PDB file of C-alpha atoms and ligand atoms in Angstrom:
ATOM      1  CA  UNK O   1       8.581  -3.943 -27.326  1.00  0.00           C
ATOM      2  CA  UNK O   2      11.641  -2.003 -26.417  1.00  0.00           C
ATOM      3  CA  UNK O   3      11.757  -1.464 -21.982  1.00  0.00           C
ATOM      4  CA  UNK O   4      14.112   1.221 -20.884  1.00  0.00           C
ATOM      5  CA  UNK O   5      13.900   1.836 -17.159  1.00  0.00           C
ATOM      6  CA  UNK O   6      14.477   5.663 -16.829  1.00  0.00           C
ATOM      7  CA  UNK O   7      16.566   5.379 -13.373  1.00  0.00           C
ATOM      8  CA  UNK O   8      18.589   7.136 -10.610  1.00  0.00           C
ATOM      9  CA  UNK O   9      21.320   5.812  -9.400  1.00  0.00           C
ATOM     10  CA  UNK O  10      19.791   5.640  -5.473  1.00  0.00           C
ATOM     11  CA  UNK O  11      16.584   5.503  -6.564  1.00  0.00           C
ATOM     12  CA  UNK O  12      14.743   2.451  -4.241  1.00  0.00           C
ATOM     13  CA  UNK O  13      11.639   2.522  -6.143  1.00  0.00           C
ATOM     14  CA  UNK O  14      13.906   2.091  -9.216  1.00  0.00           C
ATOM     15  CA  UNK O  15      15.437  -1.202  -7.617  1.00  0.00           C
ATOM     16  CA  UNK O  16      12.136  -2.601  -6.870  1.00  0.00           C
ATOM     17  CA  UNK O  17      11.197  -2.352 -10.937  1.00  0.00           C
ATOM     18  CA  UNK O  18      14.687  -3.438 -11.745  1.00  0.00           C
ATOM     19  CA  UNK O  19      14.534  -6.325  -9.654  1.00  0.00           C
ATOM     20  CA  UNK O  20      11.053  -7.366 -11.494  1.00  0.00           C
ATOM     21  CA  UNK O  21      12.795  -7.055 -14.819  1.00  0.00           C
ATOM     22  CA  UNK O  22      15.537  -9.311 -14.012  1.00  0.00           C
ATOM     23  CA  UNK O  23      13.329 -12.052 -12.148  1.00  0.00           C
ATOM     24  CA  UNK O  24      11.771 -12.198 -15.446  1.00  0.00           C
ATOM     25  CA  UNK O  25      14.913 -12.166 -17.655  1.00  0.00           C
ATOM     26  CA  UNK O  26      13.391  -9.232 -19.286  1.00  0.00           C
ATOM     27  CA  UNK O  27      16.100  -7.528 -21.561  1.00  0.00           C
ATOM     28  CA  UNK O  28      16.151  -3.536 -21.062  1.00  0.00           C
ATOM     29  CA  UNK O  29      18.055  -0.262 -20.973  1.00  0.00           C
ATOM     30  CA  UNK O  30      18.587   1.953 -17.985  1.00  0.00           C
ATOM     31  CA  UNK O  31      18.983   5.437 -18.643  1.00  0.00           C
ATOM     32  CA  UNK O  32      19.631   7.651 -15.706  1.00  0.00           C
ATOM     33  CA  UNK O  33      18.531  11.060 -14.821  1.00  0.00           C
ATOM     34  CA  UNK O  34      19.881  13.817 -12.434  1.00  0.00           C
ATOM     35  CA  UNK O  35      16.900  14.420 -10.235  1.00  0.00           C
ATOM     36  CA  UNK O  36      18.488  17.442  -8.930  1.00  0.00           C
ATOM     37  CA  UNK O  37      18.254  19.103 -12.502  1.00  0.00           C
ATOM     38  CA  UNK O  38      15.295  17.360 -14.196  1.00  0.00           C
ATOM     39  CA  UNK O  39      15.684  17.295 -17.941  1.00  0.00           C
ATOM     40  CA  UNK O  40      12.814  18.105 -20.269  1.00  0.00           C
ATOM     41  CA  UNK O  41      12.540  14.919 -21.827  1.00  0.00           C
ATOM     42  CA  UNK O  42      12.324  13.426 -17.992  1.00  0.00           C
ATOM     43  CA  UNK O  43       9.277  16.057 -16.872  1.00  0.00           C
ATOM     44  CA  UNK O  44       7.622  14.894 -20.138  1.00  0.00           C
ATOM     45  CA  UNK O  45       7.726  11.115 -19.470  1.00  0.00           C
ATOM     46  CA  UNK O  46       6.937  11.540 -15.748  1.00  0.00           C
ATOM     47  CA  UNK O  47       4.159  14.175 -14.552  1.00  0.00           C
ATOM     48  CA  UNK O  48       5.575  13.715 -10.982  1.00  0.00           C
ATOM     49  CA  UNK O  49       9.163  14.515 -11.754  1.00  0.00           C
ATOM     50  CA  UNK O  50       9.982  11.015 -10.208  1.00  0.00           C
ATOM     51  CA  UNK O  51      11.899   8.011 -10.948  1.00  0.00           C
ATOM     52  CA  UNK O  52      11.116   5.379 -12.136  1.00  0.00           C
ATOM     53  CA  UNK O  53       9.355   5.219 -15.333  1.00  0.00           C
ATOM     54  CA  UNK O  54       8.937   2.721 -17.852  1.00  0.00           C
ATOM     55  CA  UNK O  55       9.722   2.999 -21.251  1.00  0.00           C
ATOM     56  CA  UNK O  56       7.697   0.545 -22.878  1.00  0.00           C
ATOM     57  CA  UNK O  57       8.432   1.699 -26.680  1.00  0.00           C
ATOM     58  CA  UNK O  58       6.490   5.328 -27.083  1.00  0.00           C
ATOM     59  CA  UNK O  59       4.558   4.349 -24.085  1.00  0.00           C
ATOM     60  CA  UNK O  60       5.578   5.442 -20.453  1.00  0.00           C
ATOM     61  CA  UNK O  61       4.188   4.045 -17.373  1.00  0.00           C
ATOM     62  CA  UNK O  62       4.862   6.031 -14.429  1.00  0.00           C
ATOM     63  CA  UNK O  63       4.678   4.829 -10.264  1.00  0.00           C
ATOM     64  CA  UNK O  64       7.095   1.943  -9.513  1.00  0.00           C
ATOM     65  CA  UNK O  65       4.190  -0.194  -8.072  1.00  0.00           C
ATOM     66  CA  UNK O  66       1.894   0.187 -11.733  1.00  0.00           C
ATOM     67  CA  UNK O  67       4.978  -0.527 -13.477  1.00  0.00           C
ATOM     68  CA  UNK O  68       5.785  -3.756 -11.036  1.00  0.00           C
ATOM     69  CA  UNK O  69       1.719  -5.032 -11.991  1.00  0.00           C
ATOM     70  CA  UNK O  70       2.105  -4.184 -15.330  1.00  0.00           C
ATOM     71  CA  UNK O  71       4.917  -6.493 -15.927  1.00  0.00           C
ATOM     72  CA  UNK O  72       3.903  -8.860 -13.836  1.00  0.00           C
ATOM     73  CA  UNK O  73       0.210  -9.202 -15.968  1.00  0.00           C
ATOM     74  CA  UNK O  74       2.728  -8.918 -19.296  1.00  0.00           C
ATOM     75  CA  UNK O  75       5.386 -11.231 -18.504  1.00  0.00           C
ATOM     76  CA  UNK O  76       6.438 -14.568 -16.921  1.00  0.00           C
ATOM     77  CA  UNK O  77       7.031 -15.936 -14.192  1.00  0.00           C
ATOM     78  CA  UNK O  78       4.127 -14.484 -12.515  1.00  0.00           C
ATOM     79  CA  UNK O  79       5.415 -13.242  -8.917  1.00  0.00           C
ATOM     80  CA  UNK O  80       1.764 -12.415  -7.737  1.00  0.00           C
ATOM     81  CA  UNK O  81       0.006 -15.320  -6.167  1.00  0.00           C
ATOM     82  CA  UNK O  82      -2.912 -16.970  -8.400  1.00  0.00           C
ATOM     83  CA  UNK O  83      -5.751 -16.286  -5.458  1.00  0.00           C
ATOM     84  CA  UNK O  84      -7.241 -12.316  -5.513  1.00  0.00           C
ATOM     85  CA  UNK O  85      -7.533 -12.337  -1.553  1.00  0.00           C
ATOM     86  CA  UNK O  86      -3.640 -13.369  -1.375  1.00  0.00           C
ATOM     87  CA  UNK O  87      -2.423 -11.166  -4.122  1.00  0.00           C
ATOM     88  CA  UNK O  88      -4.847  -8.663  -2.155  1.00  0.00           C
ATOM     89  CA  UNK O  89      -2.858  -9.265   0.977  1.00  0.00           C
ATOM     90  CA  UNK O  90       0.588  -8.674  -1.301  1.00  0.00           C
ATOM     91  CA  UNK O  91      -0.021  -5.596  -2.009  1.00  0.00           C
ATOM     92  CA  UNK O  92      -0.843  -4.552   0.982  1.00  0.00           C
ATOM     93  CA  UNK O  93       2.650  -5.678   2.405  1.00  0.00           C
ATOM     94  CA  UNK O  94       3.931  -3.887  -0.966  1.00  0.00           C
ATOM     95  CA  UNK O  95       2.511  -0.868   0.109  1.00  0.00           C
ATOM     96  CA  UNK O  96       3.695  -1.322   3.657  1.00  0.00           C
ATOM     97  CA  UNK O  97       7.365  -1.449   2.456  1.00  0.00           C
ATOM     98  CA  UNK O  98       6.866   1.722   0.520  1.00  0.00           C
ATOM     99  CA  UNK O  99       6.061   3.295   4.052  1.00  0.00           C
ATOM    100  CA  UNK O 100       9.227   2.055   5.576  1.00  0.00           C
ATOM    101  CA  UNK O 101      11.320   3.397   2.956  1.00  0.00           C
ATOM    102  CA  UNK O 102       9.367   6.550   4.097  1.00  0.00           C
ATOM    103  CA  UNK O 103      10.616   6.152   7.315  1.00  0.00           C
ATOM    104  CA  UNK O 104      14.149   5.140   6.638  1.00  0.00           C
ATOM    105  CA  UNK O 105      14.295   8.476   4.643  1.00  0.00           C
ATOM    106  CA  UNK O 106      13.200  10.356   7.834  1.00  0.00           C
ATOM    107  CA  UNK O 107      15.799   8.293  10.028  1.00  0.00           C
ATOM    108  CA  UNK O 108      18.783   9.266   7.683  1.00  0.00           C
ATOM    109  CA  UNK O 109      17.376  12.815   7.618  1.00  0.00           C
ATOM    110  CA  UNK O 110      16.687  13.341  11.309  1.00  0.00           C
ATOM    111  CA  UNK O 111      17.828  16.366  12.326  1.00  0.00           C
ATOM    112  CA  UNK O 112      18.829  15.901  16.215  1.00  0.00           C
ATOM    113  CA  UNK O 113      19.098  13.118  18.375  1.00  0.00           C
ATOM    114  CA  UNK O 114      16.082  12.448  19.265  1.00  0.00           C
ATOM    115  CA  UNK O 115      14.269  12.398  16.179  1.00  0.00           C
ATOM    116  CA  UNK O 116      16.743   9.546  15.450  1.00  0.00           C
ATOM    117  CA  UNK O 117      15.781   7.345  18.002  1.00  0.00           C
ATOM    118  CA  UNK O 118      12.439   7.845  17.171  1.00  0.00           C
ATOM    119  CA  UNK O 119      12.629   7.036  13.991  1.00  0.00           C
ATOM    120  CA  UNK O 120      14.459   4.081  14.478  1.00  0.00           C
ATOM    121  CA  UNK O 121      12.446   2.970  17.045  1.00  0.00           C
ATOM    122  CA  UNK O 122       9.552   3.346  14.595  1.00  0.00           C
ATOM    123  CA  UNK O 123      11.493   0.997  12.073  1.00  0.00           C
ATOM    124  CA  UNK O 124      12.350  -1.416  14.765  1.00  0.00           C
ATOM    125  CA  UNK O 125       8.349  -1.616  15.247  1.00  0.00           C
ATOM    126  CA  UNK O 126       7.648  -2.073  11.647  1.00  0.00           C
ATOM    127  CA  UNK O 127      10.272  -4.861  11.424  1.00  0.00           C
ATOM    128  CA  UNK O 128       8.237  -6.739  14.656  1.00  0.00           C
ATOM    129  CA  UNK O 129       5.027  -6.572  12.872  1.00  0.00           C
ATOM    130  CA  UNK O 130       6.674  -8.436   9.253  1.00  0.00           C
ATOM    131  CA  UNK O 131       8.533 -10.865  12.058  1.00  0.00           C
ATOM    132  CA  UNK O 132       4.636 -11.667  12.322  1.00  0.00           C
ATOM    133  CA  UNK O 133       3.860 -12.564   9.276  1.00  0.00           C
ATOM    134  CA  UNK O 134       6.927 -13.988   7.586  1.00  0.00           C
ATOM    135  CA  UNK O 135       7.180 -18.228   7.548  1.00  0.00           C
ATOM    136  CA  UNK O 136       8.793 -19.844  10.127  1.00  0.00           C
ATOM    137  CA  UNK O 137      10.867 -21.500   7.354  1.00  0.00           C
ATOM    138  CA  UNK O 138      11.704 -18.815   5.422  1.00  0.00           C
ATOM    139  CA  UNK O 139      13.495 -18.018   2.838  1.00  0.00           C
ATOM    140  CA  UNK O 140      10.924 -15.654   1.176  1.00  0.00           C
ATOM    141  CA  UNK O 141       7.778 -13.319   2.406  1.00  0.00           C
ATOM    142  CA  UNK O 142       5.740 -16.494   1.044  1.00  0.00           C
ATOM    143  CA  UNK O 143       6.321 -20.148   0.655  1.00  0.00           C
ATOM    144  CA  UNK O 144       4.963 -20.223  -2.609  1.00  0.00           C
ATOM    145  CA  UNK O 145       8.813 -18.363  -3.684  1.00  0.00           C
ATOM    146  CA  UNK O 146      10.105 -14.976  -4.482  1.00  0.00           C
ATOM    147  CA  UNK O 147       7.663 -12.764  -5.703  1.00  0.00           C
ATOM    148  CA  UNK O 148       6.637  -9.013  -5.519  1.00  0.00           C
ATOM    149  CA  UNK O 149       6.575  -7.976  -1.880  1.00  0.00           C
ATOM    150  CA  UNK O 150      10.554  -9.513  -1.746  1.00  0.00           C
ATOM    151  CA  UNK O 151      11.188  -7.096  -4.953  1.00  0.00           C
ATOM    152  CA  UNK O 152       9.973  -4.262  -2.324  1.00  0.00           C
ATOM    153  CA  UNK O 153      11.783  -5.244   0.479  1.00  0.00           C
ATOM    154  CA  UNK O 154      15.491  -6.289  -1.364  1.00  0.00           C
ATOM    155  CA  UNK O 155      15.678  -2.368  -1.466  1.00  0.00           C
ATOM    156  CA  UNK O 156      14.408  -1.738   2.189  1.00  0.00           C
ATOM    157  CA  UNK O 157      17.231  -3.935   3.373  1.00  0.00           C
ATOM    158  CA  UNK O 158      20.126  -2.499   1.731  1.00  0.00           C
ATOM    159  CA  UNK O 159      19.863   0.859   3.488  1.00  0.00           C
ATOM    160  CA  UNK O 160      20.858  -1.381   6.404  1.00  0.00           C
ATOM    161  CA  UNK O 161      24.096  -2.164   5.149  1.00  0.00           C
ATOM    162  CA  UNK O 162      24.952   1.260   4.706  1.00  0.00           C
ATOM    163  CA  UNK O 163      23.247   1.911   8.244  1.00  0.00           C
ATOM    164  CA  UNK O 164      25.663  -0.751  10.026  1.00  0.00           C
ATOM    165  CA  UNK O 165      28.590   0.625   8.262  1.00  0.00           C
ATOM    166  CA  UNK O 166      28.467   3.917   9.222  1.00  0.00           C
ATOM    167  CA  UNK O 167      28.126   2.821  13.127  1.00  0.00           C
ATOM    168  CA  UNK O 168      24.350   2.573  13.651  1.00  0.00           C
ATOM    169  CA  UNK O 169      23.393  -1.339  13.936  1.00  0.00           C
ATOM    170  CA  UNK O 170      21.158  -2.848  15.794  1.00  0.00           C
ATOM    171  CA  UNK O 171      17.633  -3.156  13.876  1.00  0.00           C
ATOM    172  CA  UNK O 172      16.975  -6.717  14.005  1.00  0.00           C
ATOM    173  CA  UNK O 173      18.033  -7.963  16.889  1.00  0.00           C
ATOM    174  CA  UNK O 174      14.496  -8.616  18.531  1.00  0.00           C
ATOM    175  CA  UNK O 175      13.138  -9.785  14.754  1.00  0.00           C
ATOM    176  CA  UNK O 176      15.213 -13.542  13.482  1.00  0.00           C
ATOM    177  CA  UNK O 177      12.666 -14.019  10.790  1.00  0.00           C
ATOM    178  CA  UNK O 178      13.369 -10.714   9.468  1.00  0.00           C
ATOM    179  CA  UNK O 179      16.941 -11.399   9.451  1.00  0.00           C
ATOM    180  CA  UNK O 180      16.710 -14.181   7.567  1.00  0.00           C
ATOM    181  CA  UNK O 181      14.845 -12.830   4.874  1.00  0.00           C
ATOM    182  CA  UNK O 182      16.969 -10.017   4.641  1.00  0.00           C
ATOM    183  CA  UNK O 183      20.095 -12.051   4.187  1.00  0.00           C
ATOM    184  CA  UNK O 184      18.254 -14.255   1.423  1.00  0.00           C
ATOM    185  CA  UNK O 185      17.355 -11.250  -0.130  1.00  0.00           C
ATOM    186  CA  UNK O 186      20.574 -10.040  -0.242  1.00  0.00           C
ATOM    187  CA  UNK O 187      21.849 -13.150  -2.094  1.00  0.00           C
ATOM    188  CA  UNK O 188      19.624 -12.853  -4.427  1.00  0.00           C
ATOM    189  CA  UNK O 189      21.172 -12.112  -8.065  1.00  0.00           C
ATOM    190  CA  UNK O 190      17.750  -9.687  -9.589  1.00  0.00           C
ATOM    191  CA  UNK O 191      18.647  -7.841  -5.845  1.00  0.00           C
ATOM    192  CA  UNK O 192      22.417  -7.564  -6.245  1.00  0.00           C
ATOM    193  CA  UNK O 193      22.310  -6.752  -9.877  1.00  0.00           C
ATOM    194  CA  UNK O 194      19.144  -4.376  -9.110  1.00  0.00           C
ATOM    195  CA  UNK O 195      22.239  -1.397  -8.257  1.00  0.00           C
ATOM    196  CA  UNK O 196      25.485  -0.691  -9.876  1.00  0.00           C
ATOM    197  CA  UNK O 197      29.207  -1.559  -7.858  1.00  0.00           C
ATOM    198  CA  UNK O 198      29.209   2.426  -7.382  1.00  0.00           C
ATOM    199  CA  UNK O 199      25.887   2.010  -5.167  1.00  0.00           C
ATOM    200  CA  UNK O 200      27.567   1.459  -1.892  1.00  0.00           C
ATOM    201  CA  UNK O 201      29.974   4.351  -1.697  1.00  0.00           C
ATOM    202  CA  UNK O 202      27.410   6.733  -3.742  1.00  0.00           C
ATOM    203  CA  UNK O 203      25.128   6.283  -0.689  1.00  0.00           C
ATOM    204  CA  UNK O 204      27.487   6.755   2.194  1.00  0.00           C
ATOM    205  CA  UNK O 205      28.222  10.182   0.262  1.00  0.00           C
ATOM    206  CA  UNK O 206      24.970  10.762   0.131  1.00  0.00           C
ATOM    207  CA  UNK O 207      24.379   9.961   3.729  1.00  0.00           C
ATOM    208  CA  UNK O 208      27.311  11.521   5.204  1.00  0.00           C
ATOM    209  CA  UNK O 209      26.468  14.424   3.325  1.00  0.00           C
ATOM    210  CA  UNK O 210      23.405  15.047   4.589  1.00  0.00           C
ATOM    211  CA  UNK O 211      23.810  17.539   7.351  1.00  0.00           C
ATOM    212  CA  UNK O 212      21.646  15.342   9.689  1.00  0.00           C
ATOM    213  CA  UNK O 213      22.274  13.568  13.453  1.00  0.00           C
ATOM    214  CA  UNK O 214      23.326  10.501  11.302  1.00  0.00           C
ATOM    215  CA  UNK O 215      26.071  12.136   8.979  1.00  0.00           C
ATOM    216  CA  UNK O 216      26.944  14.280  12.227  1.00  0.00           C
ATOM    217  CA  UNK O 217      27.691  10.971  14.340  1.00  0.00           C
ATOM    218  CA  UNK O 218      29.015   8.747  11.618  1.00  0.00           C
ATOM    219  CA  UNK O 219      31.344  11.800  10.484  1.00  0.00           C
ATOM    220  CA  UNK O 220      32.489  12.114  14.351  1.00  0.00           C
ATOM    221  CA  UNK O 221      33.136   8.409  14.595  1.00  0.00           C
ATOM    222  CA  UNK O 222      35.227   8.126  11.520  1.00  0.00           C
ATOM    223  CA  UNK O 223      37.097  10.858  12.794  1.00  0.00           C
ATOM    224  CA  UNK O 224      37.835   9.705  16.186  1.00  0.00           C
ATOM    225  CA  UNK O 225      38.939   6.515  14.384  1.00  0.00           C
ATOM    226  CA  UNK O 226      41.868   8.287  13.289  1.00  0.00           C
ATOM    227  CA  UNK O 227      40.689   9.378   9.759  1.00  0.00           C
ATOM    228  CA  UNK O 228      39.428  12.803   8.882  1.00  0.00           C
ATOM    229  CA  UNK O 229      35.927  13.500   7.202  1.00  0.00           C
ATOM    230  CA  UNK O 230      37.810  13.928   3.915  1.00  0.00           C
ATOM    231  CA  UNK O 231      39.070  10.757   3.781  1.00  0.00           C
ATOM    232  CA  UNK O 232      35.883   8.698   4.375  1.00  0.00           C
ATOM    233  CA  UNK O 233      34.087  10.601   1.388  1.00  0.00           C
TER     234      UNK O 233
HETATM  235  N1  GSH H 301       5.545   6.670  -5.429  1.00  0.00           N
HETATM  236  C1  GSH H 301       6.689   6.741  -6.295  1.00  0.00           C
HETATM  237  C2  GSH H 301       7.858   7.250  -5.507  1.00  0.00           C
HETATM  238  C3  GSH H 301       9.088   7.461  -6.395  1.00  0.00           C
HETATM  239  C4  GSH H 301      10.067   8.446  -5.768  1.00  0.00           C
HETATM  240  O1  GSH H 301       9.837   8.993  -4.667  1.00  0.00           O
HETATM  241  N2  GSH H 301      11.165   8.668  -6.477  1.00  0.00           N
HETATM  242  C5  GSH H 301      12.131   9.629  -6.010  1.00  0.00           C
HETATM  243  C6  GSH H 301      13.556   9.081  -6.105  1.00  0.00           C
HETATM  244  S1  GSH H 301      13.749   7.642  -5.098  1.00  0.00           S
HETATM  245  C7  GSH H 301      12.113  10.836  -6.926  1.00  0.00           C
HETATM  246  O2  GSH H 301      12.078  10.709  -8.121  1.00  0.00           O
HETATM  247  N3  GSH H 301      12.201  12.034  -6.335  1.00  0.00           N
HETATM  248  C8  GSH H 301      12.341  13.225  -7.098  1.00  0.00           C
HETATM  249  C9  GSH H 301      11.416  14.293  -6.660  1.00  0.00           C
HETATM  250  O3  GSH H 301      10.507  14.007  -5.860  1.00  0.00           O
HETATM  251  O4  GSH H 301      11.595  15.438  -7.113  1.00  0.00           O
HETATM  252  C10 GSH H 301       6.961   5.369  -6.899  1.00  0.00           C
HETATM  253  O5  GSH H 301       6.682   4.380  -6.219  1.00  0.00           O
HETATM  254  O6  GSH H 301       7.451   5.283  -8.043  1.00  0.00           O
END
């Protein structure tokens, strides 16, 4: 069966499906939409008007956590865990991660200063409570290996990268576990490969451009570091 994985180019629910794909050498097409003007072909595909969908020949599956469980019941390696309570207990965390990509979306969006803080403080508090449940050890969410909650997170982490660069660091100081898992995660060729080698600059536009307290301060620090807002876009 044919897989194209109807995309956008920032898309982190896209990653997480992309990063499935690869971990199971599945062959497949990306083809990218603008979500800003939805094609008809796109609304068609995807009641929601959101990315990602699968293409699975005429079929479409829709929601980046179906399409993660539907090929991870289709094709191997499994990245579930055999036992129903555990792969219970994944999802869960899954579903946790798609709640801090929430809030990362509010922290790059806050509009004043101290929304930001909130909001970070808020991630900083979601970060202690994996610290609690990750393995000592490391490198993974699990000991058993990489499976589906690391697919979630591989995303999650990346918008710290672009965080850090534009002058905001800071997140995981209290949280070593966490920080360990995100730089194994970042190694990780499905997670590299899961964005193009536009993705970094295509976000800090995106960022920087998005009228909030974070573009405002990042903009104002790049300036006072001697370039102008022009030349960091
Ligand atoms: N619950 C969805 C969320 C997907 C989602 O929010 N996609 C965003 C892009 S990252 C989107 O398509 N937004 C377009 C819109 O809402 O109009 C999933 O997990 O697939």
């Amino acid at each position: 069966m044919r897989l194209t994985l109807v995309s956008h180019s920032l898309c982190p629910y896209v990653q997480r499906a992309a990063i499935v794909l690869a971990e199971k050498d599945a062959i497949f097409d990306r083809r990218y939409v603008d979500l800003a003007d939805k094609p008809a072909w796109f609304l068609d595909v995807s009641p929601l008007g959101k990315t990602p969908v699968l293409l699975v020949g005429e079929q479409a599956v829709f929601e980046s956590a179906v399409i993660c469980e539907y090929l991870d019941e289709s094709l191997l390696p499994r990245l579930h865990p055999q036992d129903a309570l555990e792969r219970a207990r994944h999802r869960a965390w899954m579903e946790f991660g798609s709640s801090v990509l929430h809030t990362i979306g509010a922290f790059y969006s806050a509009p004043d200063a101290p929304s930001l803080a909130a909001r970070r403080d808020e991630l900083q508090a979601r970060f202690a409570q994996l610290e609690n449940v990750l393995p000592a050890a490391g490198p993974w969410f699990a000991a058993q290996g990489f499976g589906m909650v690391d697919a979630v997170f591989g995303p999650v982490f990346r918008y710290f990268d672009a965080f850090e660069q534009l002058g905001e660091p800071g997140f995981f100081e209290a949280t070593p576990r966490v920080r360990v898992w995100r730089a194994s995660l970042a190694g990780r060729a499905s997670v590299v490969q899961a964005v193009s080698p536009e993705f970094p600059e295509l976000l800090r536009r995106f960022l920087l451009e998005r009228g909030s307290e974070l573009s405002r301060r990042a903009g104002a620090r790049r300036r006072q570091a001697g370039g102008t807002l022009e030349s960091v876009k």
